[in-house]
Structures are given as C-alpha cells and as structure tokens.
Short mmCIF file of C-alpha atoms in Angstrom, two decimals:
data_model
loop_
_atom_site.label_atom_id
_atom_site.label_comp_id
_atom_site.label_asym_id
_atom_site.label_seq_id
_atom_site.Cartn_x
_atom_site.Cartn_y
_atom_site.Cartn_z
CA MET A 1 -32.95 -22.85 4.66
CA LYS A 2 -28.85 -22.20 3.51
CA LYS A 3 -26.78 -20.54 6.01
CA ARG A 4 -25.35 -17.11 4.98
CA PHE A 5 -21.76 -16.88 4.85
CA ILE A 6 -19.95 -13.49 4.88
CA TYR A 7 -15.83 -14.18 5.22
CA ALA A 8 -15.17 -10.93 6.69
CA ASP A 9 -11.12 -11.99 7.54
CA ASN A 10 -9.32 -10.97 5.09
CA ALA A 11 -6.21 -9.80 6.92
CA ALA A 12 -5.80 -13.35 7.51
CA THR A 13 -6.18 -15.00 4.03
CA THR A 14 -8.65 -14.26 1.19
CA ALA A 15 -9.56 -16.80 -1.47
CA VAL A 16 -7.67 -17.55 -4.85
CA SER A 17 -9.40 -15.05 -7.58
CA ASP A 18 -10.60 -16.95 -10.66
CA GLU A 19 -8.23 -15.24 -12.70
CA VAL A 20 -5.26 -15.80 -10.38
CA ILE A 21 -6.07 -19.69 -10.55
CA SER A 22 -6.79 -19.48 -14.31
CA ALA A 23 -2.88 -18.52 -14.50
CA VAL A 24 -1.40 -20.98 -12.53
CA MET A 25 -3.32 -23.39 -14.13
CA HIS A 26 -2.18 -22.53 -17.60
CA CYS A 27 1.20 -22.55 -16.53
CA MET A 28 1.11 -25.65 -14.80
CA LYS A 29 -0.56 -27.68 -18.11
CA ASN A 30 1.35 -25.75 -20.74
CA VAL A 31 4.53 -23.85 -19.26
CA TYR A 32 5.91 -27.04 -16.71
CA GLY A 33 9.59 -26.60 -18.07
CA ASN A 34 12.38 -25.83 -15.83
CA PRO A 35 13.76 -22.35 -16.25
CA SER A 36 17.17 -23.24 -16.06
CA SER A 37 17.14 -25.72 -18.93
CA LEU A 38 18.23 -24.82 -22.39
CA TYR A 39 15.74 -26.70 -24.41
CA ASP A 40 12.39 -25.18 -25.34
CA ARG A 41 10.26 -25.61 -22.83
CA GLY A 42 13.15 -24.23 -20.40
CA THR A 43 13.58 -21.41 -22.32
CA GLU A 44 9.74 -20.75 -22.86
CA ALA A 45 9.62 -21.06 -18.58
CA GLN A 46 12.48 -18.87 -18.14
CA ARG A 47 10.65 -16.16 -20.48
CA LEU A 48 7.25 -16.28 -18.25
CA LEU A 49 9.45 -16.17 -15.10
CA ILE A 50 10.99 -13.14 -16.53
CA ASN A 51 8.13 -11.43 -17.39
CA SER A 52 6.41 -12.12 -14.76
CA ARG A 53 9.12 -10.41 -12.29
CA GLU A 54 9.01 -7.57 -14.17
CA ARG A 55 5.50 -7.21 -13.97
CA ILE A 56 5.40 -7.80 -10.26
CA ALA A 57 8.53 -5.16 -9.86
CA GLY A 58 6.41 -2.43 -12.32
CA CYS A 59 3.89 -2.91 -9.27
CA ILE A 60 5.99 -1.58 -6.25
CA GLY A 61 8.03 0.68 -8.34
CA ALA A 62 11.29 -1.62 -8.27
CA LEU A 63 13.96 -3.18 -10.53
CA PRO A 64 13.34 -6.78 -11.96
CA ASN A 65 16.60 -7.56 -10.06
CA GLU A 66 15.75 -6.77 -7.12
CA ILE A 67 12.81 -9.03 -6.54
CA TYR A 68 14.04 -11.65 -4.55
CA PHE A 69 10.95 -14.94 -4.52
CA THR A 70 10.28 -16.95 -1.11
CA SER A 71 7.63 -18.57 0.24
CA GLY A 72 5.85 -15.98 1.91
CA GLY A 73 6.57 -13.20 4.27
CA SER A 74 7.82 -14.63 7.55
CA GLU A 75 10.70 -15.91 5.16
CA SER A 76 11.47 -12.63 3.93
CA ASP A 77 11.12 -10.98 7.09
CA ASN A 78 13.40 -13.52 8.77
CA TRP A 79 15.50 -12.97 5.52
CA ALA A 80 15.84 -9.38 5.92
CA ILE A 81 16.27 -8.93 9.40
CA LYS A 82 18.61 -12.05 10.21
CA GLY A 83 20.66 -10.94 6.98
CA ALA A 84 20.82 -7.32 7.45
CA ALA A 85 21.89 -7.74 11.11
CA HIS A 86 24.60 -10.45 10.00
CA ALA A 87 25.72 -7.97 7.50
CA GLN A 88 26.12 -5.00 9.43
CA GLU A 89 27.83 -6.91 12.00
CA LYS A 90 31.07 -7.04 9.99
CA LYS A 91 30.85 -3.26 10.63
CA GLY A 92 30.55 -3.29 14.29
CA LYS A 93 27.04 -2.64 13.94
CA LYS A 94 24.44 -4.17 16.59
CA HIS A 95 21.71 -2.51 17.08
CA ILE A 96 17.95 -3.03 15.49
CA ILE A 97 15.33 -0.91 15.93
CA THR A 98 11.87 -2.05 15.84
CA SER A 99 8.36 -1.29 17.00
CA GLN A 100 6.00 -2.88 19.80
CA PHE A 101 3.22 -4.46 17.47
CA GLU A 102 5.37 -5.94 14.93
CA HIS A 103 4.18 -9.25 13.45
CA HIS A 104 5.52 -12.09 15.03
CA ALA A 105 7.81 -13.12 12.20
CA VAL A 106 9.57 -9.64 12.80
CA LEU A 107 9.70 -9.52 16.98
CA ARG A 108 10.87 -13.40 16.87
CA SER A 109 13.58 -12.57 14.14
CA CYS A 110 14.88 -9.60 16.81
CA GLU A 111 14.38 -12.06 19.69
CA SER A 112 16.79 -14.47 17.95
CA LEU A 113 19.18 -12.10 17.18
CA GLU A 114 19.30 -11.02 20.92
CA LYS A 115 20.21 -14.55 22.13
CA GLN A 116 23.14 -13.62 19.36
CA GLY A 117 23.95 -10.60 21.46
CA PHE A 118 22.66 -8.13 19.53
CA GLU A 119 20.77 -5.27 21.08
CA VAL A 120 17.04 -4.23 20.30
CA THR A 121 14.76 -1.29 20.90
CA TYR A 122 11.22 -1.93 20.54
CA LEU A 123 9.88 1.49 19.89
CA PRO A 124 6.24 2.58 21.33
CA VAL A 125 3.36 2.98 19.28
CA TYR A 126 0.94 5.02 21.15
CA LYS A 127 -2.96 4.44 21.56
CA ASN A 128 -3.26 5.46 18.07
CA GLY A 129 -1.28 2.63 17.14
CA ILE A 130 1.74 4.76 14.98
CA VAL A 131 5.11 4.77 15.06
CA GLN A 132 6.22 8.44 15.82
CA PRO A 133 9.33 9.32 12.97
CA LYS A 134 11.17 11.26 16.12
CA ASP A 135 11.37 8.37 18.18
CA VAL A 136 12.77 6.14 15.35
CA ALA A 137 15.37 9.45 14.90
CA ASN A 138 16.36 9.27 18.45
CA ALA A 139 16.68 5.44 18.57
CA ILE A 140 19.19 5.90 15.88
CA ARG A 141 22.84 5.14 17.37
CA PRO A 142 26.35 4.86 15.27
CA ASP A 143 26.28 1.18 15.45
CA THR A 144 22.42 0.75 14.38
CA ALA A 145 22.11 -1.37 11.92
CA LEU A 146 18.84 -2.03 10.50
CA VAL A 147 15.28 -0.30 10.98
CA THR A 148 12.40 -2.59 10.31
CA ILE A 149 8.72 -1.15 11.13
CA MET A 150 5.78 -2.97 8.84
CA TYR A 151 3.65 -0.68 6.40
CA ALA A 152 0.31 -1.35 8.27
CA ASN A 153 -0.13 -3.16 11.56
CA ASN A 154 -1.78 -6.60 10.89
CA GLU A 155 -4.54 -6.47 13.27
CA ILE A 156 -5.44 -2.88 13.90
CA GLY A 157 -4.91 -1.73 10.18
CA THR A 158 -2.87 1.39 11.18
CA ILE A 159 -0.71 2.69 8.46
CA GLN A 160 2.74 4.21 9.68
CA PRO A 161 4.25 7.03 8.33
CA ILE A 162 7.05 5.01 6.18
CA GLU A 163 8.32 7.76 3.84
CA GLU A 164 9.28 9.46 6.74
CA ILE A 165 10.46 6.98 8.75
CA ALA A 166 12.89 5.52 5.80
CA ALA A 167 13.76 9.51 4.72
CA ILE A 168 15.10 9.68 8.58
CA CYS A 169 17.33 6.65 7.73
CA HIS A 170 18.26 7.24 4.50
CA ASP A 171 19.87 10.64 5.78
CA LYS A 172 21.55 8.71 8.49
CA GLY A 173 22.91 6.12 6.12
CA ILE A 174 20.71 3.18 7.97
CA TRP A 175 19.41 -0.02 6.35
CA PHE A 176 15.47 0.52 6.50
CA HIS A 177 12.96 -2.78 5.99
CA THR A 178 9.32 -2.78 5.84
CA ASP A 179 6.86 -5.77 6.59
CA ALA A 180 4.33 -5.08 3.96
CA VAL A 181 2.61 -7.82 4.36
CA GLN A 182 -0.82 -6.30 4.78
CA ALA A 183 -0.24 -3.18 2.70
CA VAL A 184 0.97 -4.45 -0.92
CA GLY A 185 -2.24 -4.11 -2.92
CA HIS A 186 -4.11 -2.12 -0.82
CA ILE A 187 -1.65 1.04 -0.71
CA ASN A 188 0.24 2.82 -3.25
CA ILE A 189 4.04 1.71 -3.08
CA ASN A 190 7.09 2.69 -4.73
CA VAL A 191 10.06 2.04 -2.92
CA HIS A 192 12.18 3.94 -4.90
CA GLU A 193 10.43 6.95 -4.25
CA GLN A 194 9.90 5.95 -0.46
CA HIS A 195 13.87 5.33 0.07
CA ILE A 196 12.46 1.89 1.04
CA ASP A 197 15.86 -0.46 1.48
CA MET A 198 14.27 -3.84 1.63
CA LEU A 199 10.46 -5.04 1.66
CA SER A 200 8.42 -8.10 2.37
CA LEU A 201 5.35 -9.37 0.51
CA SER A 202 3.19 -12.11 0.59
CA GLY A 203 0.78 -13.45 -2.46
CA HIS A 204 -1.96 -14.91 0.08
CA LYS A 205 -2.90 -11.13 1.30
CA PHE A 206 -4.46 -10.29 -2.39
CA HIS A 207 -5.66 -13.15 -3.48
CA ALA A 208 -2.53 -15.06 -4.66
CA PRO A 209 -2.14 -18.76 -3.39
CA LYS A 210 -0.41 -19.30 -0.22
CA GLY A 211 2.94 -20.20 -0.15
CA ILE A 212 4.67 -17.21 -2.48
CA GLY A 213 5.75 -13.97 -1.73
CA LEU A 214 9.38 -12.34 -2.05
CA LEU A 215 11.74 -9.69 -0.73
CA TYR A 216 12.91 -6.63 -2.40
CA ILE A 217 16.13 -5.46 -1.78
CA ARG A 218 17.15 -2.35 -2.92
CA ARG A 219 20.20 -2.64 -5.53
CA GLY A 220 23.11 -2.29 -3.25
CA ILE A 221 22.27 -3.86 -0.09
CA ALA A 222 24.32 -6.75 0.62
CA ILE A 223 22.93 -9.73 2.62
CA PRO A 224 23.78 -13.02 3.30
CA ASN A 225 22.24 -15.67 1.04
CA LEU A 226 19.47 -17.59 2.32
CA ILE A 227 19.48 -20.62 0.45
CA ASP A 228 22.76 -22.05 -0.89
CA GLY A 229 22.83 -24.09 -3.83
CA GLY A 230 21.83 -23.45 -7.55
CA ALA A 231 21.94 -20.04 -9.13
CA GLN A 232 18.32 -19.24 -8.73
CA GLU A 233 17.20 -15.89 -7.52
CA ARG A 234 20.70 -14.65 -8.50
CA GLY A 235 22.21 -17.54 -6.21
CA LYS A 236 20.56 -15.54 -3.12
CA ARG A 237 17.79 -18.26 -2.73
CA ALA A 238 18.58 -21.72 -4.40
CA GLY A 239 15.61 -24.23 -5.81
CA THR A 240 13.71 -24.26 -8.73
CA GLU A 241 11.25 -21.20 -9.11
CA ASN A 242 8.06 -22.31 -8.32
CA LEU A 243 6.85 -20.69 -11.52
CA PRO A 244 3.06 -21.35 -11.89
CA TYR A 245 2.63 -19.58 -8.14
CA ILE A 246 5.47 -17.06 -9.37
CA VAL A 247 2.92 -16.23 -12.56
CA GLY A 248 -0.52 -16.12 -10.12
CA LEU A 249 1.60 -13.96 -7.80
CA ALA A 250 1.83 -11.39 -11.09
CA THR A 251 -1.48 -11.62 -11.88
CA ALA A 252 -2.78 -11.15 -8.61
CA ILE A 253 -0.77 -7.98 -7.45
CA GLU A 254 -1.41 -6.41 -11.09
CA SER A 255 -5.32 -6.60 -10.40
CA ALA A 256 -4.54 -6.00 -6.88
CA CYS A 257 -2.98 -2.57 -7.60
CA ARG A 258 -5.00 -1.22 -10.28
CA ASP A 259 -8.10 1.01 -9.29
CA ILE A 260 -6.59 1.32 -6.04
CA GLU A 261 -7.62 4.40 -4.50
CA GLN A 262 -11.54 3.51 -5.95
CA LYS A 263 -11.57 0.54 -4.17
CA ASN A 264 -10.16 1.97 -1.04
CA GLU A 265 -12.94 4.83 -1.04
CA LYS A 266 -15.78 2.40 -1.46
CA THR A 267 -14.62 -0.14 1.17
CA ALA A 268 -13.83 2.74 4.03
CA ALA A 269 -17.22 3.78 3.01
CA LEU A 270 -18.57 -0.12 4.67
CA ARG A 271 -15.77 -0.15 7.37
CA ASP A 272 -17.28 3.21 8.45
CA ARG A 273 -20.95 2.63 8.35
CA LEU A 274 -20.12 -0.76 10.33
CA THR A 275 -18.15 1.02 12.69
CA GLU A 276 -20.67 3.78 13.50
CA LYS A 277 -23.22 0.70 14.35
CA VAL A 278 -21.01 -1.56 16.26
CA LEU A 279 -20.12 1.99 18.33
CA LYS A 280 -23.54 2.26 19.65
CA ILE A 281 -22.64 -0.90 22.17
CA ASP A 282 -22.22 0.06 25.43
CA ARG A 283 -18.61 -0.02 26.24
CA SER A 284 -17.63 -0.69 23.28
CA TYR A 285 -14.04 0.74 21.79
CA TYR A 286 -12.77 1.08 18.08
CA ASN A 287 -8.80 0.36 18.10
CA GLY A 288 -6.28 2.54 16.31
CA ASP A 289 -6.27 5.78 14.58
CA ALA A 290 -9.97 6.25 13.24
CA ARG A 291 -8.77 7.30 9.62
CA GLN A 292 -4.36 6.47 9.26
CA ARG A 293 -5.62 2.84 8.65
CA LEU A 294 -6.44 0.41 6.01
CA ALA A 295 -9.75 0.73 4.17
CA GLY A 296 -10.68 -2.24 5.52
CA ASN A 297 -9.55 -2.94 8.72
CA ALA A 298 -11.67 -2.11 11.37
CA ASN A 299 -11.01 -3.64 14.85
CA TYR A 300 -13.21 -3.77 17.81
CA CYS A 301 -13.44 -4.48 22.00
CA PHE A 302 -16.27 -5.07 24.33
CA GLU A 303 -15.96 -4.93 27.56
CA GLY A 304 -17.16 -8.31 29.84
CA ILE A 305 -17.03 -10.71 26.86
CA GLU A 306 -14.38 -12.87 25.73
CA GLY A 307 -13.44 -12.67 22.08
CA GLU A 308 -13.25 -16.39 21.22
CA GLY A 309 -16.99 -16.78 22.25
CA LEU A 310 -18.05 -13.91 20.06
CA LEU A 311 -15.99 -15.46 16.98
CA LEU A 312 -17.77 -18.87 17.59
CA ARG A 313 -21.10 -17.30 18.11
CA LEU A 314 -20.77 -15.61 14.53
CA ASN A 315 -19.70 -18.52 13.16
CA LEU A 316 -22.90 -20.03 13.47
CA ASP A 317 -24.88 -16.73 11.71
CA GLY A 318 -21.85 -17.55 8.97
CA ILE A 319 -19.66 -14.90 9.76
CA SER A 320 -16.36 -15.40 9.35
CA ALA A 321 -13.77 -12.94 11.55
CA SER A 322 -10.83 -13.10 13.84
CA SER A 323 -9.87 -11.33 17.23
CA GLY A 324 -6.37 -10.47 16.37
CA SER A 325 -3.78 -12.25 14.20
CA ALA A 326 -3.93 -15.67 12.67
CA CYS A 327 -0.40 -16.61 13.31
CA THR A 328 -1.28 -16.46 17.20
CA SER A 329 -5.16 -17.94 16.80
CA GLY A 330 -4.04 -20.98 18.99
CA SER A 331 -3.06 -18.72 21.88
CA LEU A 332 -5.49 -17.38 25.14
CA ASP A 333 -3.54 -14.21 25.88
CA PRO A 334 -4.72 -11.31 24.73
CA SER A 335 -3.34 -9.56 21.58
CA HIS A 336 0.21 -8.04 22.06
CA VAL A 337 -0.96 -5.09 19.78
CA LEU A 338 -3.67 -4.28 21.49
CA LEU A 339 -1.55 -4.33 25.10
CA SER A 340 1.18 -2.37 23.11
CA LEU A 341 -1.85 0.33 22.78
CA GLY A 342 -2.62 0.43 26.19
CA VAL A 343 -5.36 -1.46 26.40
CA PRO A 344 -5.99 -2.95 29.35
CA LYS A 345 -5.90 -6.64 29.46
CA GLU A 346 -9.30 -7.56 30.56
CA VAL A 347 -10.43 -5.43 27.70
CA ALA A 348 -8.06 -6.35 25.15
CA GLN A 349 -9.76 -10.26 25.31
CA GLY A 350 -12.79 -9.04 23.91
CA SER A 351 -11.49 -7.78 20.69
CA LEU A 352 -12.68 -8.76 17.65
CA ARG A 353 -10.97 -8.24 13.90
CA ILE A 354 -13.77 -7.49 10.48
CA THR A 355 -11.58 -7.09 7.87
CA ILE A 356 -13.74 -6.56 4.36
CA ASP A 357 -13.05 -5.74 0.94
CA GLU A 358 -14.73 -3.60 -1.84
CA ASN A 359 -16.84 -6.55 -2.69
CA PHE A 360 -19.32 -6.57 0.36
CA THR A 361 -22.77 -4.89 -0.06
CA GLU A 362 -24.55 -2.49 2.12
CA ASP A 363 -26.70 -5.49 3.34
CA ASP A 364 -23.51 -7.52 4.20
CA ILE A 365 -22.28 -4.86 6.46
CA ASP A 366 -26.04 -4.38 8.31
CA TYR A 367 -26.13 -8.14 8.47
CA MET A 368 -22.72 -8.44 10.92
CA ALA A 369 -23.40 -5.01 12.60
CA ASP A 370 -27.04 -6.64 13.80
CA ARG A 371 -25.02 -9.99 14.77
CA ILE A 372 -22.60 -8.22 16.22
CA THR A 373 -24.54 -6.54 18.52
CA ASN A 374 -27.22 -8.97 19.62
CA THR A 375 -24.20 -11.62 19.70
CA VAL A 376 -22.36 -9.05 22.33
CA ALA A 377 -25.68 -8.20 24.74
CA TYR A 378 -25.95 -12.41 24.62
CA LEU A 379 -22.81 -13.36 25.75
CA ARG A 380 -22.69 -10.40 28.51
CA GLY A 381 -26.09 -11.90 30.09
CA PHE A 382 -24.04 -15.38 30.81
CA SER A 383 -20.64 -13.40 31.79
CA HIS A 384 -20.47 -13.34 35.33
CA THR A 385 -18.06 -10.17 34.81
CA TRP A 386 -20.52 -7.75 32.91
CA ASP A 387 -22.30 -6.58 35.84
CA THR A 388 -19.03 -5.64 37.75
CA VAL A 389 -17.90 -4.27 34.71
CA GLN A 390 -20.87 -2.05 34.53
CA ASN A 391 -19.77 -0.34 37.90
CA GLU A 392 -16.23 0.14 37.31
CA GLU A 393 -15.05 3.49 35.92
CA LYS A 394 -15.01 2.93 32.00
CA TYR A 395 -12.24 2.47 29.93
CA PRO A 396 -11.15 6.31 27.80
CA GLY A 397 -10.20 4.39 24.89
CA LYS A 398 -8.04 6.63 22.97
#
C-alpha cells in the first residue's frame, strides 16, 4: 500500500505551483533575450521585466522603481541591514535595534556589524512572541540608524505590530526594515500606508522557485550598491536579470495575494482543529500568541522527548514537519526563538512546527493529530527522562 504523504512544512519552502511552472517555462522557451539588448528579443524581455515589476509592486503597495530583485530573503536582509548601517554611519549613527528572535539572516548581519563597531539592541519578545512598540520607542537613541523587526516569525508565526513600530520610527526619522519573508502572500501588506522603508521577501515561501526574491527600498532611501557592474536594477545590483524566475515571482505573488482573507479563514480553522487535538497530550504546550499569528502556523513543545526523534517517526508515517527553522536544521541546540520566549531548554528540545495552507483537509488534520499523539506516547515510552519529568512541577507555558 502506498504510504500517505502530507507536506506540513510550508514555512521552510513550498511546492512550485503549476501556474508558476507554466509561466517560467513559457519565458524560458519564448522570451530568452537579454533585457538589456536593443533588438526585438531584448526589448520583448525588457517589456516582460517591466510588467513583472509592476505586478509585484502592486501586490505590496510599492512603486515599480522601488523593487530590486535579489536571490532571496537572506540576500535582501543582508543588503538592507548592512547597507543602511553603512549609509547612516556617515552621519554618526551606529546603533541598530532588532529583536531576539529574528531570522539568522538578520541576527548574523547584526553580529557582523557589531564586529565593525556598531552597537545593537536586541529587544525581548516575551512569552507571547510579540515585540512591544513601547520597547522600540524606549530603545531609540539619537544615534539610531535602523530598526529591523520581522513581520511574522518563521518558527512560531507570531505577527508583529509592524504598523505601530513603523509609525514610531517614521515620527523619529529612523529608517525601518522588516523581514517579511513569512508574511508576504499570507498577510495584506501595503508598504507605503504602513510607513515601511525597506522590506525583504522570498518567492519560495509562496509557490515561486527558490533563488528569487526582492528588496523593496522606499524612494528617498539611499543605501550602497550590492553588486557593482552593469546598470541592472538601476545600478544597485549588477548582473543579467533572472527573467524566468522574476516572471514566476510575479505570477506567484499575485496568486498568493488573491483572496487572502478567505484562505486564511479556512486555514486558521484547520490549524485550530489540530491544536485542540494536540494539546490534549499531557505536558504539551502551544508556543506564541494563539491569535496574533499566521493562519497556517502551529508550534508545540512536548516534555520528555526530543524533536528530532519526533520528526523521524512522523516521517515514517508520511508527515513532513520540522522542529524550527530549516536554516538551522543541522544544529542540535534548541531553538533560539523558543528560548527567547522563556521556554526552558529541556522543553524547547521537544518542539514541533506544523505549517499548513488552505489545501489541507480535515482528514489530513485528524491524521496528523493522531500520529503526533501516538508518536509522543511511543517516544516517551523509551525516554529515560519522562518518568522524572512527570514528577516535576509543570512548566506553566505562556
């Protein structure tokens, strides 16, 4: 009998949709000219590049000339943070504000700048996984160059009060960047109305291919070039444009942003159905705010087991899930995100992230809940710590 397969790790990456594959293949076969060339094949490619930029800009409320294509979220985060820091350094501003549970592309960029003499303030996120706007306001100093706060957390899915934080920065004249890799295509975003100065996104989080993303840079924000060379991307990032993937990105983001509210309503109901069943497991915990989170994100901890064993056993049942960020899957250390919430290390080691979408069925949800419940019980039966854990005071959770 064929093993059942349920892909529940959409926060790590998504399958490229048939619609996107068709658009990419059409471009590869028929619009293969260099957009910088002056003959017909080149001008045809240039028109398609312009059209794609316009379509993408419209989905996030930007102007087309504020869109700069990159290879993905990590590149965009690095460019925004390091670029803003070095641009503002000339004005004597060498202070950056971020949060403790950012993606490593943000945290490592900040750490790199610290080695260059910049000072970074890492704001707490509390047990609900939400950055408080008042903490941002209190951390701002005369020499603050940039505030960078993620739109939605990649592990626990909590949605940050971006509009409030951006407004504080706007009023203080501080540049504001958000890593929106997990948010775009899942939340309605308008960068102009929300006073966002820079925004990073990555196409493979909403059914575009891996290797294509962008950095939105508000008109009037000047940061150093990422790659010097030709005039592509208005001279900011040289290199012949990856037109097929850009077309795929445009197709994917339009599809993702279409009927977001209806898709989220269905997805959230499925997520809550799963959570209700999973939390019946003794000493299980739900990480992050229960409501202010992405519709498809559910993150749990189970005492007395390790997440790696849980994932391997679920994989045998055809369920693909994760214990945290795919970017740190080789690490044996517990999630820095969960530790920032105050989750004890021994509890954080037994974490599970399930990320679903509107295409799941109630049967899929019930199957996952059943397998998770049985697998946790199975693993606890072999755990030398479970008997001890049961006699200890229960972790209070959030």
